[in-house]
Coordinates of C-alpha atoms and ligand atoms in Angstrom, one line a residue:
X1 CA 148.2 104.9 88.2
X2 CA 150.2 101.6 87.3
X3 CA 148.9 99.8 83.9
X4 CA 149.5 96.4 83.5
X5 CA 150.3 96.1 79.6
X6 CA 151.4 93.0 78.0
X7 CA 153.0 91.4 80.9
X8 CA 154.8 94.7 82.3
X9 CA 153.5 97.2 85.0
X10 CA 154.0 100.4 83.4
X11 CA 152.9 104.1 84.5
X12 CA 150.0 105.2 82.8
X13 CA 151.8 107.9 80.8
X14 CA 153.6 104.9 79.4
X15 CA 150.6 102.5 78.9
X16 CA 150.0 103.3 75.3
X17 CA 147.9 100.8 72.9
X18 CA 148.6 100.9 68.9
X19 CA 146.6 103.0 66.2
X20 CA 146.5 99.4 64.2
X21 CA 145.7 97.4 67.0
X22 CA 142.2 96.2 65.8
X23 CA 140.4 96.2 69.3
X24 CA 140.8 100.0 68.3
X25 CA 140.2 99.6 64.6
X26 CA 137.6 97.3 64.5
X27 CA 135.9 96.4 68.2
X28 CA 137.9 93.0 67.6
X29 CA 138.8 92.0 71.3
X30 CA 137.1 90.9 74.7
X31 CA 136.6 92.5 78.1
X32 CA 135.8 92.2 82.0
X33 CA 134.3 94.2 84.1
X34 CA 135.8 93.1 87.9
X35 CA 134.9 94.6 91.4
X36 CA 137.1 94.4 94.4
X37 CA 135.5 94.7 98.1
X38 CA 137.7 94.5 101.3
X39 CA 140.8 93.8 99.6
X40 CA 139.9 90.8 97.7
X41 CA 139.1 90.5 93.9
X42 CA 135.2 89.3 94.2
X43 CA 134.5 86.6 92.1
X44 CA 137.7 86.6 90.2
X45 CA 137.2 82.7 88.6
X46 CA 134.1 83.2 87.6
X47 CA 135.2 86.6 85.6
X48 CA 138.5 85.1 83.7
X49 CA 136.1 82.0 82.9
X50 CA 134.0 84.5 81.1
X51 CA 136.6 86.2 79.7
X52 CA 138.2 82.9 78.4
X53 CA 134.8 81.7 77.0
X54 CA 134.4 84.9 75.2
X55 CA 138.0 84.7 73.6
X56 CA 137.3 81.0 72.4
X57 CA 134.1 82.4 70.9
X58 CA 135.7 84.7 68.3
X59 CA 138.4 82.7 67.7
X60 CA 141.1 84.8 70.3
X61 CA 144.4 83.0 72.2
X62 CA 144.7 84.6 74.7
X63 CA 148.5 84.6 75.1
X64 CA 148.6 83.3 78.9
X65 CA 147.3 80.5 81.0
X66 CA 143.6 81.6 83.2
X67 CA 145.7 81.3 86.4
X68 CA 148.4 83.8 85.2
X69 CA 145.6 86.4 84.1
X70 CA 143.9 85.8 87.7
X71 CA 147.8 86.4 89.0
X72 CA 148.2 89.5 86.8
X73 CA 145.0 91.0 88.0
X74 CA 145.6 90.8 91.6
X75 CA 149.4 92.0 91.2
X76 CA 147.4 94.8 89.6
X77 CA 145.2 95.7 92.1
X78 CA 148.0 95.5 94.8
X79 CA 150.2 98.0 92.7
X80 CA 147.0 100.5 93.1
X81 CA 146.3 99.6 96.6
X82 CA 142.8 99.1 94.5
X83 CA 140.8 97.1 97.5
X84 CA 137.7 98.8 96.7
X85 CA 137.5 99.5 93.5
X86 CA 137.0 98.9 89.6
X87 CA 138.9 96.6 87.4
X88 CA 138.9 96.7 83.3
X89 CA 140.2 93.4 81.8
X90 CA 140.8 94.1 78.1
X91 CA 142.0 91.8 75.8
X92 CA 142.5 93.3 71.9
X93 CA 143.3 91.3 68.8
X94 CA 146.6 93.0 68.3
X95 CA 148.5 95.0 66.4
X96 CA 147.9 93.9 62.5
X97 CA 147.5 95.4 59.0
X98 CA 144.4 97.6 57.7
X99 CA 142.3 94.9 57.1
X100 CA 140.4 92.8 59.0
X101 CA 141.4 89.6 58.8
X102 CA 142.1 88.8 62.2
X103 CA 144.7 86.4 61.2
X104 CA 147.1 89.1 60.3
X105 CA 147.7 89.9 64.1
X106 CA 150.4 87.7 65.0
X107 CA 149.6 88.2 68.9
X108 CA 146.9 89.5 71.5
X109 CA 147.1 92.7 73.6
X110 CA 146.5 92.9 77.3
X111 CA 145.6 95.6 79.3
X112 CA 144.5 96.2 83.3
X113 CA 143.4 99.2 84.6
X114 CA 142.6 99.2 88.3
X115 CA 140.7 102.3 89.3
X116 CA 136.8 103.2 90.4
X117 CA 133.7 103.4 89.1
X118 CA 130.2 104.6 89.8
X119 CA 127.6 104.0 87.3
X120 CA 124.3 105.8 88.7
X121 CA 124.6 108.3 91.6
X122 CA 124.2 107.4 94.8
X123 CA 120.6 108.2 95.2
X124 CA 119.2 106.2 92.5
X125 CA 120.2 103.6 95.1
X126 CA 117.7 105.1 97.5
X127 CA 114.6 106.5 94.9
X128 CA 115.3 104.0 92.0
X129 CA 115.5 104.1 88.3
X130 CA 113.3 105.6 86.2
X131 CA 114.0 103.6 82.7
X132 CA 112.8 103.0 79.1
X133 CA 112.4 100.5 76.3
X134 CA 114.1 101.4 73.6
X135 CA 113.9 100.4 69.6
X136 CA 117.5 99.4 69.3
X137 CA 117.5 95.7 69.4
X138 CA 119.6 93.4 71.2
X139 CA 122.4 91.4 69.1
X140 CA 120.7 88.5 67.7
X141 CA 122.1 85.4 69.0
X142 CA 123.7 84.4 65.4
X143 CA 125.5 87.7 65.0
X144 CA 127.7 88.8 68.3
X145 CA 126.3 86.5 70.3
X146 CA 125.3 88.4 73.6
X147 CA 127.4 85.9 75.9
X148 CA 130.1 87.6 74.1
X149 CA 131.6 90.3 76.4
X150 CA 133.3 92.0 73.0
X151 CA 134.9 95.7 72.6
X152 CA 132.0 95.7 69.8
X153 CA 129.3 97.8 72.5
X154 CA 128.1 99.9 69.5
X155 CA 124.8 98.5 70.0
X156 CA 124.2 99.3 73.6
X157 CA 125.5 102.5 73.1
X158 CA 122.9 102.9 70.5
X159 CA 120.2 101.7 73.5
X160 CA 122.2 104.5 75.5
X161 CA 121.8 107.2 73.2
X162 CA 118.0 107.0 73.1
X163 CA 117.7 106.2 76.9
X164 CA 119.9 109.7 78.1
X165 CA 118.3 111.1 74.7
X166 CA 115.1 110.8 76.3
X167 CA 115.8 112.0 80.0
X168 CA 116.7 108.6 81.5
X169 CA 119.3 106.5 82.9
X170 CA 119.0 103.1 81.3
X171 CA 117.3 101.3 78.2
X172 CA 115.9 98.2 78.4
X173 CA 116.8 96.5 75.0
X174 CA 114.6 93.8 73.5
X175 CA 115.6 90.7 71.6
X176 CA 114.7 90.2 67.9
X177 CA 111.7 88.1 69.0
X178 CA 110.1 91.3 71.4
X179 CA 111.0 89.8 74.6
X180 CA 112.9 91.2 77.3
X181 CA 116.8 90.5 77.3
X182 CA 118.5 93.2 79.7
X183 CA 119.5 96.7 79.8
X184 CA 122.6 97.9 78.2
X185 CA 125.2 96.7 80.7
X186 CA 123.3 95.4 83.3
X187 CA 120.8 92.2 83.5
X188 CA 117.3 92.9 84.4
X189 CA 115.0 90.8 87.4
X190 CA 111.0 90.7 88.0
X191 CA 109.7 90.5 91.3
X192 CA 106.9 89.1 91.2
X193 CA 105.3 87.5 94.9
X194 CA 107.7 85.5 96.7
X195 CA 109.2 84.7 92.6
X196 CA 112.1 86.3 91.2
X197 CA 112.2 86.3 87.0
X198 CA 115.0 86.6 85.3
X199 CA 115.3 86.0 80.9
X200 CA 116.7 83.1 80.3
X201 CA 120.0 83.5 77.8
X202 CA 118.4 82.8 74.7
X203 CA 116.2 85.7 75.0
X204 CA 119.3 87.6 74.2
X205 CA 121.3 88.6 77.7
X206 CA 125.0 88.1 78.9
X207 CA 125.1 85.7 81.7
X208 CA 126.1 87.8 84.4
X209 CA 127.9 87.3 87.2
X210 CA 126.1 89.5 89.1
X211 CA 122.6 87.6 87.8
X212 CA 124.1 84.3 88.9
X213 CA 125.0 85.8 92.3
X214 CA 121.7 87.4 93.0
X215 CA 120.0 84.3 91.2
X216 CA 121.7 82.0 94.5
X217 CA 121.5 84.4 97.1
X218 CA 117.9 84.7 96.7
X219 CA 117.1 81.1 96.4
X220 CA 119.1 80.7 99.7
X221 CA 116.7 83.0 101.1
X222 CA 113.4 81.8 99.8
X223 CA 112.8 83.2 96.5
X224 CA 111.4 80.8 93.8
X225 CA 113.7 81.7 91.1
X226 CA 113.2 81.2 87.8
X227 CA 114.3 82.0 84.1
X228 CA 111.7 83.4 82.3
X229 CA 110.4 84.6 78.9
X230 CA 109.6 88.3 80.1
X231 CA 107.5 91.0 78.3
X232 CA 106.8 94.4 78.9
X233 CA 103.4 93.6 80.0
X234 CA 105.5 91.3 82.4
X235 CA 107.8 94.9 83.2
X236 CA 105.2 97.1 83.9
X237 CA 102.8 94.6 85.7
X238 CA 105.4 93.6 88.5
X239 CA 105.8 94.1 91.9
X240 CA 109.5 95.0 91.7
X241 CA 111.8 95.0 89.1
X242 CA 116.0 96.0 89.6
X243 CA 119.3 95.7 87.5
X244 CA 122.4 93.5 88.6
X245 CA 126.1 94.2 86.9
X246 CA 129.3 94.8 88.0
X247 CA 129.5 98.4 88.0
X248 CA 125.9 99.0 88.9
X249 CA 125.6 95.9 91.3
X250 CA 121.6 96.0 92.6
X251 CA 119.7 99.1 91.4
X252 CA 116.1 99.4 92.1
X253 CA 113.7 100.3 89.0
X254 CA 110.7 102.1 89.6
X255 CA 109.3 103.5 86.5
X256 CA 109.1 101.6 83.3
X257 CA 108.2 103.5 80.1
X258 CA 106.4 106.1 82.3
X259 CA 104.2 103.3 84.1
X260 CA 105.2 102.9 88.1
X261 CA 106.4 99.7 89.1
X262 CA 104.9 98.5 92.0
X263 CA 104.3 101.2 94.7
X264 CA 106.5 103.3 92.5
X265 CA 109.3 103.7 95.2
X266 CA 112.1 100.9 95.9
X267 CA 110.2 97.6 97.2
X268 CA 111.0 94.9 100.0
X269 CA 112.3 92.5 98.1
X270 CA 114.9 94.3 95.9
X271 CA 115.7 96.1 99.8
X272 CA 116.5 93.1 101.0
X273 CA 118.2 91.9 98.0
X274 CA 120.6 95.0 98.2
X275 CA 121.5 93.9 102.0
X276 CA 122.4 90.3 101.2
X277 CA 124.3 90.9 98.3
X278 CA 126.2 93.5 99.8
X279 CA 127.0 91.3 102.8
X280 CA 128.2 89.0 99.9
X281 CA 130.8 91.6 98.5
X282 CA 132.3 91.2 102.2
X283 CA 132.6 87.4 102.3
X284 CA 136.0 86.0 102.2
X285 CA 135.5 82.5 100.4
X286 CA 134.0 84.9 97.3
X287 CA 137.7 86.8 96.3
X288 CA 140.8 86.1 95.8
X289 CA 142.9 88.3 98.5
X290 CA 145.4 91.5 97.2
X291 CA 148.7 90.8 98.0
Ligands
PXG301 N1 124.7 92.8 80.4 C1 125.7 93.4 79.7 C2 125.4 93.8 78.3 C3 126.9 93.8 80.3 O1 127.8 94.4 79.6 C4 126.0 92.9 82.4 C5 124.9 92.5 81.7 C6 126.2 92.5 83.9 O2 127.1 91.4 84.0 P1 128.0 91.2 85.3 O3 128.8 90.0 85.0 O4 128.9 92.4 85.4 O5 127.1 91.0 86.4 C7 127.1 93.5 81.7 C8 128.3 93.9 82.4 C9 130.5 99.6 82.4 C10 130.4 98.2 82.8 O6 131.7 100.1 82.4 C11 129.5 97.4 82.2 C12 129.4 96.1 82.7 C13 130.2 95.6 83.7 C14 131.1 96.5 84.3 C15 131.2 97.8 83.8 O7 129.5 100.2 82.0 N2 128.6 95.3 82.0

């Protein structure tokens, strides 16, 4: 596999990151999550936007222009013939003293690894998820803002932990308040009639690009979709209810802290759902070709 590091291409025996670089030291950095389909980089702008936005959040320069990074990621993918595949944007402090004053870290690191990824096996896609709300709380919105995609995931992991501690795939995590804000790398949606729910941001979930996709697609196609204070009464009581990410892209839900969700097996709605955004993925005008 070819790394791209700090403006090289390098073999990954050679793509080595420092032991004082303080994305390793302290979770001080920013990341993307990127999908290719049919040799093209599927919503590339909308991913180095976030990435930027994230940067400018903790105070980060990002030591290149947004149109070199998209350029970087595509040479990337085309040095890995990666057409279908995974793409993991890093971006670290830097190298710097043991302290954390960020300021002592003179310049940003950049990494890209182009590769796969599967996040549930294949037929969780078919039978859905079976999923838990778990007691670690989502970031409030004053500490790491959730609209921060940082290296700092300690949190989610936390969520994890008690989701595969407890013989499931995925938490959902609350916000401070009790509401519904997502699972732990992955939005959450509510089907509920012809309406599609989604929590707004403030309720403590990244904006994903997945969510805004899905969000579009299904008003195009005669959702009613809305942002929405959710519950878990709101979880359990729905007809439907699925995750979007990157890595997972739609997965159906169909058991919520042991109460079936709807029917209990994958519903219409998130069925159809799957098919549109998939025919998405494949759409020209939504990635940047590998060349
Ligand atoms: N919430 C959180 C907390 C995330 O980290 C999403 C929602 C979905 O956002 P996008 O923009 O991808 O639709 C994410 C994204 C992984 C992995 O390796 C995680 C994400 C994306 C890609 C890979 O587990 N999380």
């Amino acid at each position: 596999m070819t790394i791209y590091l700090d403006g090289k291409l390098v073999p990954e025996s050679e793509a080595r990151v420092s032991v004082f670089d303080h994305g390793l030291l302290y979770g001080d950095g920013v990341f993307e999550g990127i999908r290719s389909y049919n040799g093209r980089v599927f919503l590339l702008r909308e991913h180095i936007a976030r990435l930027y936005r994230s940067a400018q959040a903790i105070g980060l320069v990002i030591p290149m222009s947004q149109e070199e990074m998209c350029r970087a990621v595509i040479t990337t993918c085309a040095a890995n013939d990666c057409r279908n595949g995974y793409i993991r944007l890093v971006v670290t402090r830097g190298v710097g003293n043991l302290g954390l004053n960020p300021y002592q870290c003179p310049k940003a690191g950049v990494f890209i690894i182009a590769a796969t990824i599967q996040l549930y096996p294949p037929e969780f896609y078919e039978k859905g998820l079976k999923i838990i709300t778990v007691g670690t709380v989502r970031n409030h919105p004053e500490a790491v803002n959730p609209n921060i995609k940082s290296l700092n995931y300690l949190n989610n992991i936390m969520a994890k932990i008690e989701a595969v501690n407890s013989g499931v795939q995925e938490a959902v995590m609350l916000n401070h308040l009790g509401y519904v804000a997502e699972a732990t790398g992955d939005n959450i949606f509510v089907v509920r009639g012809r309406a599609l729910l989604t929590p707004p941001s403030w309720c403590g979930c990244l904006i994903g690009i997945t969510r805004n996709a899905v969000m579009k697609i299904a008003a195009d196609n005669g959702f009613e979709v809305r942002e929405s204070v959710l519950t878990r009464y709101d979880l359990y009581t729905a007809d439907e209810v699925f995750l979007t990410g990157t890595a997972a892209e739609l997965v159906p839900v169909v058991e919520i802290d042991k109460r079936a969700i709807g029917s209990g097996v994958p519903g219409p709605a998130t069925r159809q759902l799957m098919r549109l955004f998939h025919a998405c993925t494949q759409q020209p005008e939504n990635g940047d070709k590998i060349v």
